[in-house]
Structure formats: C-alpha cells, structure tokens
C-alpha cells in the first residue's frame, strides 16, 4: 500500500485545478479532483481523503454549504479542509474559519503558501 497522502481538490476552474494539482503532486500527494461540491462530497465519502482543498464559490452547491455537510458527517468531520477562494474581502477569512474550514488560501494562489499549508495539515494528521 502506498504511503502517499490522498488530497481531494474541489475546484471548478481548470487552470487553478492544474496549478494546485501540480503543487500537490510535487509534495508526493495523490490528487483526486472534483469540479462541483456535490461530486466532491460523494467522492470524499467513498475515499476518505487525508485533506480537502475546497473552493468557496462553486456552481451549484457552494463551498460554505459543503463545509457544513463535511463537519456534520461523522466519517468526514476530522478531515482538514482548506478554503480556496478569490473572495478576499475583510472578514472573509474569519468567516471561513468560523464556518468550519481549517485554513484559508486566497487566489491568485501563492504556491509556496499552498505547499506549506498542505504539509502542515498533513503532518498534523499523521499517525504517530
């Protein structure tokens, strides 16, 4: 069995998905992608990822609604979820953290910050 960590990326923008996937693969993560929150939730329940990167603004169900579902699901509630968004008005990061996200990453994506956040959350989730 592989020691690679499984990271789900729920992102509707193809360029952002490609960028994030490249950073994650460079961190030796297995990337599973979904283009909608509904698709991501179904995949997450089936595969139980080690980390989820979730865009807040998605077609259909928003990331804010999806985080509520993740946090209410006993099988997924412990999975760290990082909000990824272009919505960066004052107070948005605090609102995302209150909603249940573990961290906040603004767009355009700073790849160094993305890598640092992912590595920190995966390290914290590692088994002793």
JSON list of C-alpha atoms in Angstrom, two decimals:
[
{"chain": "A", "resi": 1, "resn": "UNK", "atom": "CA", "xyz": [0.00, 0.00, 0.00]},
{"chain": "A", "resi": 2, "resn": "UNK", "atom": "CA", "xyz": [1.23, 3.49, -0.85]},
{"chain": "A", "resi": 3, "resn": "UNK", "atom": "CA", "xyz": [2.36, 5.98, 1.78]},
{"chain": "A", "resi": 4, "resn": "UNK", "atom": "CA", "xyz": [1.19, 8.85, -0.45]},
{"chain": "A", "resi": 5, "resn": "UNK", "atom": "CA", "xyz": [-1.37, 11.09, 1.15]},
{"chain": "A", "resi": 6, "resn": "UNK", "atom": "CA", "xyz": [-4.66, 11.47, -0.68]},
{"chain": "A", "resi": 7, "resn": "UNK", "atom": "CA", "xyz": [-5.80, 15.05, -1.23]},
{"chain": "A", "resi": 8, "resn": "UNK", "atom": "CA", "xyz": [-9.14, 15.96, -2.75]},
{"chain": "A", "resi": 9, "resn": "UNK", "atom": "CA", "xyz": [-9.33, 19.20, -4.71]},
{"chain": "A", "resi": 10, "resn": "UNK", "atom": "CA", "xyz": [-12.83, 20.58, -5.33]},
{"chain": "A", "resi": 11, "resn": "UNK", "atom": "CA", "xyz": [-12.32, 23.35, -7.88]},
{"chain": "A", "resi": 12, "resn": "UNK", "atom": "CA", "xyz": [-14.30, 24.36, -10.97]},
{"chain": "A", "resi": 13, "resn": "UNK", "atom": "CA", "xyz": [-11.56, 26.43, -12.64]},
{"chain": "A", "resi": 14, "resn": "UNK", "atom": "CA", "xyz": [-9.36, 24.23, -14.85]},
{"chain": "A", "resi": 15, "resn": "UNK", "atom": "CA", "xyz": [-6.26, 26.45, -14.53]},
{"chain": "A", "resi": 16, "resn": "UNK", "atom": "CA", "xyz": [-6.46, 26.59, -10.74]},
{"chain": "A", "resi": 17, "resn": "UNK", "atom": "CA", "xyz": [-7.04, 22.84, -10.62]},
{"chain": "A", "resi": 18, "resn": "UNK", "atom": "CA", "xyz": [-3.96, 22.25, -12.77]},
{"chain": "A", "resi": 19, "resn": "UNK", "atom": "CA", "xyz": [-1.82, 24.58, -10.63]},
{"chain": "A", "resi": 20, "resn": "UNK", "atom": "CA", "xyz": [-2.96, 23.06, -7.31]},
{"chain": "A", "resi": 21, "resn": "UNK", "atom": "CA", "xyz": [-2.59, 19.50, -8.63]},
{"chain": "A", "resi": 22, "resn": "UNK", "atom": "CA", "xyz": [0.98, 20.21, -9.74]},
{"chain": "A", "resi": 23, "resn": "UNK", "atom": "CA", "xyz": [1.95, 21.55, -6.31]},
{"chain": "A", "resi": 24, "resn": "UNK", "atom": "CA", "xyz": [0.32, 18.58, -4.56]},
{"chain": "A", "resi": 25, "resn": "UNK", "atom": "CA", "xyz": [1.96, 16.04, -6.84]},
{"chain": "A", "resi": 26, "resn": "UNK", "atom": "CA", "xyz": [5.34, 17.69, -6.16]},
{"chain": "A", "resi": 27, "resn": "UNK", "atom": "CA", "xyz": [4.60, 17.10, -2.45]},
{"chain": "A", "resi": 28, "resn": "UNK", "atom": "CA", "xyz": [4.09, 13.40, -3.29]},
{"chain": "A", "resi": 29, "resn": "UNK", "atom": "CA", "xyz": [0.33, 13.55, -2.79]},
{"chain": "A", "resi": 30, "resn": "UNK", "atom": "CA", "xyz": [-2.23, 11.54, -4.69]},
{"chain": "A", "resi": 31, "resn": "UNK", "atom": "CA", "xyz": [-4.70, 14.08, -6.13]},
{"chain": "A", "resi": 32, "resn": "UNK", "atom": "CA", "xyz": [-8.38, 13.36, -6.60]},
{"chain": "A", "resi": 33, "resn": "UNK", "atom": "CA", "xyz": [-10.26, 16.15, -8.36]},
{"chain": "A", "resi": 34, "resn": "UNK", "atom": "CA", "xyz": [-13.91, 17.15, -8.42]},
{"chain": "A", "resi": 35, "resn": "UNK", "atom": "CA", "xyz": [-15.46, 20.05, -10.33]},
{"chain": "A", "resi": 36, "resn": "UNK", "atom": "CA", "xyz": [-18.52, 20.52, -8.06]},
{"chain": "A", "resi": 37, "resn": "UNK", "atom": "CA", "xyz": [-19.20, 20.31, -4.35]},
{"chain": "A", "resi": 38, "resn": "UNK", "atom": "CA", "xyz": [-21.78, 17.58, -4.93]},
{"chain": "A", "resi": 39, "resn": "UNK", "atom": "CA", "xyz": [-19.26, 15.43, -6.82]},
{"chain": "A", "resi": 40, "resn": "UNK", "atom": "CA", "xyz": [-16.58, 16.14, -4.22]},
{"chain": "A", "resi": 41, "resn": "UNK", "atom": "CA", "xyz": [-18.79, 15.17, -1.29]},
{"chain": "A", "resi": 42, "resn": "UNK", "atom": "CA", "xyz": [-19.73, 11.87, -2.93]},
{"chain": "A", "resi": 43, "resn": "UNK", "atom": "CA", "xyz": [-16.08, 11.08, -3.68]},
{"chain": "A", "resi": 44, "resn": "UNK", "atom": "CA", "xyz": [-14.95, 12.13, -0.19]},
{"chain": "A", "resi": 45, "resn": "UNK", "atom": "CA", "xyz": [-17.44, 9.78, 1.47]},
{"chain": "A", "resi": 46, "resn": "UNK", "atom": "CA", "xyz": [-16.21, 6.92, -0.68]},
{"chain": "A", "resi": 47, "resn": "UNK", "atom": "CA", "xyz": [-12.46, 7.55, -0.43]},
{"chain": "A", "resi": 48, "resn": "UNK", "atom": "CA", "xyz": [-11.96, 9.39, 2.88]},
{"chain": "A", "resi": 49, "resn": "UNK", "atom": "CA", "xyz": [-9.18, 11.79, 1.82]},
{"chain": "A", "resi": 50, "resn": "UNK", "atom": "CA", "xyz": [-6.42, 12.95, 4.17]},
{"chain": "A", "resi": 51, "resn": "UNK", "atom": "CA", "xyz": [-7.09, 16.60, 3.23]},
{"chain": "A", "resi": 52, "resn": "UNK", "atom": "CA", "xyz": [-9.60, 18.57, 1.16]},
{"chain": "A", "resi": 53, "resn": "UNK", "atom": "CA", "xyz": [-8.97, 21.82, -0.72]},
{"chain": "A", "resi": 54, "resn": "UNK", "atom": "CA", "xyz": [-12.39, 23.36, -1.32]},
{"chain": "A", "resi": 55, "resn": "UNK", "atom": "CA", "xyz": [-13.20, 26.36, -3.47]},
{"chain": "A", "resi": 56, "resn": "UNK", "atom": "CA", "xyz": [-15.81, 28.53, -1.75]},
{"chain": "A", "resi": 57, "resn": "UNK", "atom": "CA", "xyz": [-17.51, 29.74, -4.96]},
{"chain": "A", "resi": 58, "resn": "UNK", "atom": "CA", "xyz": [-18.64, 26.74, -7.00]},
{"chain": "A", "resi": 59, "resn": "UNK", "atom": "CA", "xyz": [-21.52, 26.18, -9.42]},
{"chain": "A", "resi": 60, "resn": "UNK", "atom": "CA", "xyz": [-24.49, 24.61, -7.67]},
{"chain": "A", "resi": 61, "resn": "UNK", "atom": "CA", "xyz": [-23.71, 23.98, -4.00]},
{"chain": "A", "resi": 62, "resn": "UNK", "atom": "CA", "xyz": [-21.26, 26.48, -2.52]},
{"chain": "A", "resi": 63, "resn": "UNK", "atom": "CA", "xyz": [-18.18, 25.56, -0.54]},
{"chain": "A", "resi": 64, "resn": "UNK", "atom": "CA", "xyz": [-19.80, 27.18, 2.51]},
{"chain": "A", "resi": 65, "resn": "UNK", "atom": "CA", "xyz": [-22.69, 24.72, 2.29]},
{"chain": "A", "resi": 66, "resn": "UNK", "atom": "CA", "xyz": [-20.32, 21.83, 1.60]},
{"chain": "A", "resi": 67, "resn": "UNK", "atom": "CA", "xyz": [-18.19, 22.52, 4.70]},
{"chain": "A", "resi": 68, "resn": "UNK", "atom": "CA", "xyz": [-21.33, 22.31, 6.83]},
{"chain": "A", "resi": 69, "resn": "UNK", "atom": "CA", "xyz": [-22.09, 18.89, 5.38]},
{"chain": "A", "resi": 70, "resn": "UNK", "atom": "CA", "xyz": [-18.50, 17.73, 5.88]},
{"chain": "A", "resi": 71, "resn": "UNK", "atom": "CA", "xyz": [-18.44, 18.86, 9.51]},
{"chain": "A", "resi": 72, "resn": "UNK", "atom": "CA", "xyz": [-21.77, 17.15, 10.25]},
{"chain": "A", "resi": 73, "resn": "UNK", "atom": "CA", "xyz": [-20.67, 13.82, 8.73]},
{"chain": "A", "resi": 74, "resn": "UNK", "atom": "CA", "xyz": [-19.01, 11.60, 11.36]},
{"chain": "A", "resi": 75, "resn": "UNK", "atom": "CA", "xyz": [-16.92, 9.91, 8.64]},
{"chain": "A", "resi": 76, "resn": "UNK", "atom": "CA", "xyz": [-15.51, 13.21, 7.33]},
{"chain": "A", "resi": 77, "resn": "UNK", "atom": "CA", "xyz": [-15.61, 15.72, 10.19]},
{"chain": "A", "resi": 78, "resn": "UNK", "atom": "CA", "xyz": [-11.97, 15.14, 11.21]},
{"chain": "A", "resi": 79, "resn": "UNK", "atom": "CA", "xyz": [-10.62, 15.69, 7.68]},
{"chain": "A", "resi": 80, "resn": "UNK", "atom": "CA", "xyz": [-8.84, 19.05, 7.45]},
{"chain": "A", "resi": 81, "resn": "UNK", "atom": "CA", "xyz": [-10.40, 21.35, 4.85]},
{"chain": "A", "resi": 82, "resn": "UNK", "atom": "CA", "xyz": [-8.65, 24.38, 3.38]},
{"chain": "A", "resi": 83, "resn": "UNK", "atom": "CA", "xyz": [-10.82, 27.08, 1.81]},
{"chain": "A", "resi": 84, "resn": "UNK", "atom": "CA", "xyz": [-9.51, 28.31, -1.52]},
{"chain": "A", "resi": 85, "resn": "UNK", "atom": "CA", "xyz": [-11.12, 31.47, -2.82]},
{"chain": "A", "resi": 86, "resn": "UNK", "atom": "CA", "xyz": [-10.81, 34.68, -4.77]},
{"chain": "A", "resi": 87, "resn": "UNK", "atom": "CA", "xyz": [-13.22, 36.17, -2.22]},
{"chain": "A", "resi": 88, "resn": "UNK", "atom": "CA", "xyz": [-10.82, 38.12, -0.05]},
{"chain": "A", "resi": 89, "resn": "UNK", "atom": "CA", "xyz": [-12.75, 40.99, 1.47]},
{"chain": "A", "resi": 90, "resn": "UNK", "atom": "CA", "xyz": [-12.03, 41.98, 5.05]},
{"chain": "A", "resi": 91, "resn": "UNK", "atom": "CA", "xyz": [-13.58, 39.40, 7.37]},
{"chain": "A", "resi": 92, "resn": "UNK", "atom": "CA", "xyz": [-13.82, 36.61, 4.78]},
{"chain": "A", "resi": 93, "resn": "UNK", "atom": "CA", "xyz": [-11.02, 34.54, 6.30]},
{"chain": "A", "resi": 94, "resn": "UNK", "atom": "CA", "xyz": [-12.52, 34.82, 9.79]},
{"chain": "A", "resi": 95, "resn": "UNK", "atom": "CA", "xyz": [-15.96, 33.86, 8.40]},
{"chain": "A", "resi": 96, "resn": "UNK", "atom": "CA", "xyz": [-14.49, 30.82, 6.66]},
{"chain": "A", "resi": 97, "resn": "UNK", "atom": "CA", "xyz": [-12.77, 29.66, 9.85]},
{"chain": "A", "resi": 98, "resn": "UNK", "atom": "CA", "xyz": [-16.00, 30.13, 11.82]},
{"chain": "A", "resi": 99, "resn": "UNK", "atom": "CA", "xyz": [-17.84, 28.08, 9.19]},
{"chain": "A", "resi": 100, "resn": "UNK", "atom": "CA", "xyz": [-15.53, 25.13, 9.85]},
{"chain": "A", "resi": 101, "resn": "UNK", "atom": "CA", "xyz": [-12.60, 25.48, 7.46]},
{"chain": "A", "resi": 102, "resn": "UNK", "atom": "CA", "xyz": [-9.19, 24.74, 8.99]},
{"chain": "A", "resi": 103, "resn": "UNK", "atom": "CA", "xyz": [-7.30, 27.28, 6.89]},
{"chain": "A", "resi": 104, "resn": "UNK", "atom": "CA", "xyz": [-7.82, 29.90, 4.19]},
{"chain": "A", "resi": 105, "resn": "UNK", "atom": "CA", "xyz": [-5.90, 30.34, 0.94]},
{"chain": "A", "resi": 106, "resn": "UNK", "atom": "CA", "xyz": [-6.65, 33.27, -1.35]},
{"chain": "A", "resi": 107, "resn": "UNK", "atom": "CA", "xyz": [-6.43, 33.41, -5.13]},
{"chain": "A", "resi": 108, "resn": "UNK", "atom": "CA", "xyz": [-4.33, 34.05, -7.04]},
{"chain": "A", "resi": 109, "resn": "UNK", "atom": "CA", "xyz": [-2.71, 31.07, -5.38]},
{"chain": "A", "resi": 110, "resn": "UNK", "atom": "CA", "xyz": [0.69, 31.51, -3.76]},
{"chain": "A", "resi": 111, "resn": "UNK", "atom": "CA", "xyz": [2.20, 28.07, -4.45]},
{"chain": "A", "resi": 112, "resn": "UNK", "atom": "CA", "xyz": [4.66, 28.30, -1.55]},
{"chain": "A", "resi": 113, "resn": "UNK", "atom": "CA", "xyz": [1.84, 29.06, 0.91]},
{"chain": "A", "resi": 114, "resn": "UNK", "atom": "CA", "xyz": [-0.25, 26.25, -0.59]},
{"chain": "A", "resi": 115, "resn": "UNK", "atom": "CA", "xyz": [2.60, 23.79, -0.11]},
{"chain": "A", "resi": 116, "resn": "UNK", "atom": "CA", "xyz": [3.23, 24.98, 3.46]},
{"chain": "A", "resi": 117, "resn": "UNK", "atom": "CA", "xyz": [-0.46, 24.72, 4.41]},
{"chain": "A", "resi": 118, "resn": "UNK", "atom": "CA", "xyz": [-0.84, 21.28, 2.88]},
{"chain": "A", "resi": 119, "resn": "UNK", "atom": "CA", "xyz": [2.32, 19.94, 4.52]},
{"chain": "A", "resi": 120, "resn": "UNK", "atom": "CA", "xyz": [1.39, 21.40, 7.92]},
{"chain": "A", "resi": 121, "resn": "UNK", "atom": "CA", "xyz": [-2.11, 19.89, 7.87]},
{"chain": "A", "resi": 122, "resn": "UNK", "atom": "CA", "xyz": [-0.93, 16.51, 6.64]},
{"chain": "A", "resi": 123, "resn": "UNK", "atom": "CA", "xyz": [1.81, 16.44, 9.28]},
{"chain": "A", "resi": 124, "resn": "UNK", "atom": "CA", "xyz": [-0.73, 17.27, 11.99]},
{"chain": "A", "resi": 125, "resn": "UNK", "atom": "CA", "xyz": [-2.94, 14.43, 10.75]},
{"chain": "A", "resi": 126, "resn": "UNK", "atom": "CA", "xyz": [-0.11, 11.87, 10.55]},
{"chain": "A", "resi": 127, "resn": "UNK", "atom": "CA", "xyz": [-0.34, 8.86, 12.76]},
{"chain": "A", "resi": 128, "resn": "UNK", "atom": "CA", "xyz": [2.30, 8.54, 15.49]}
]
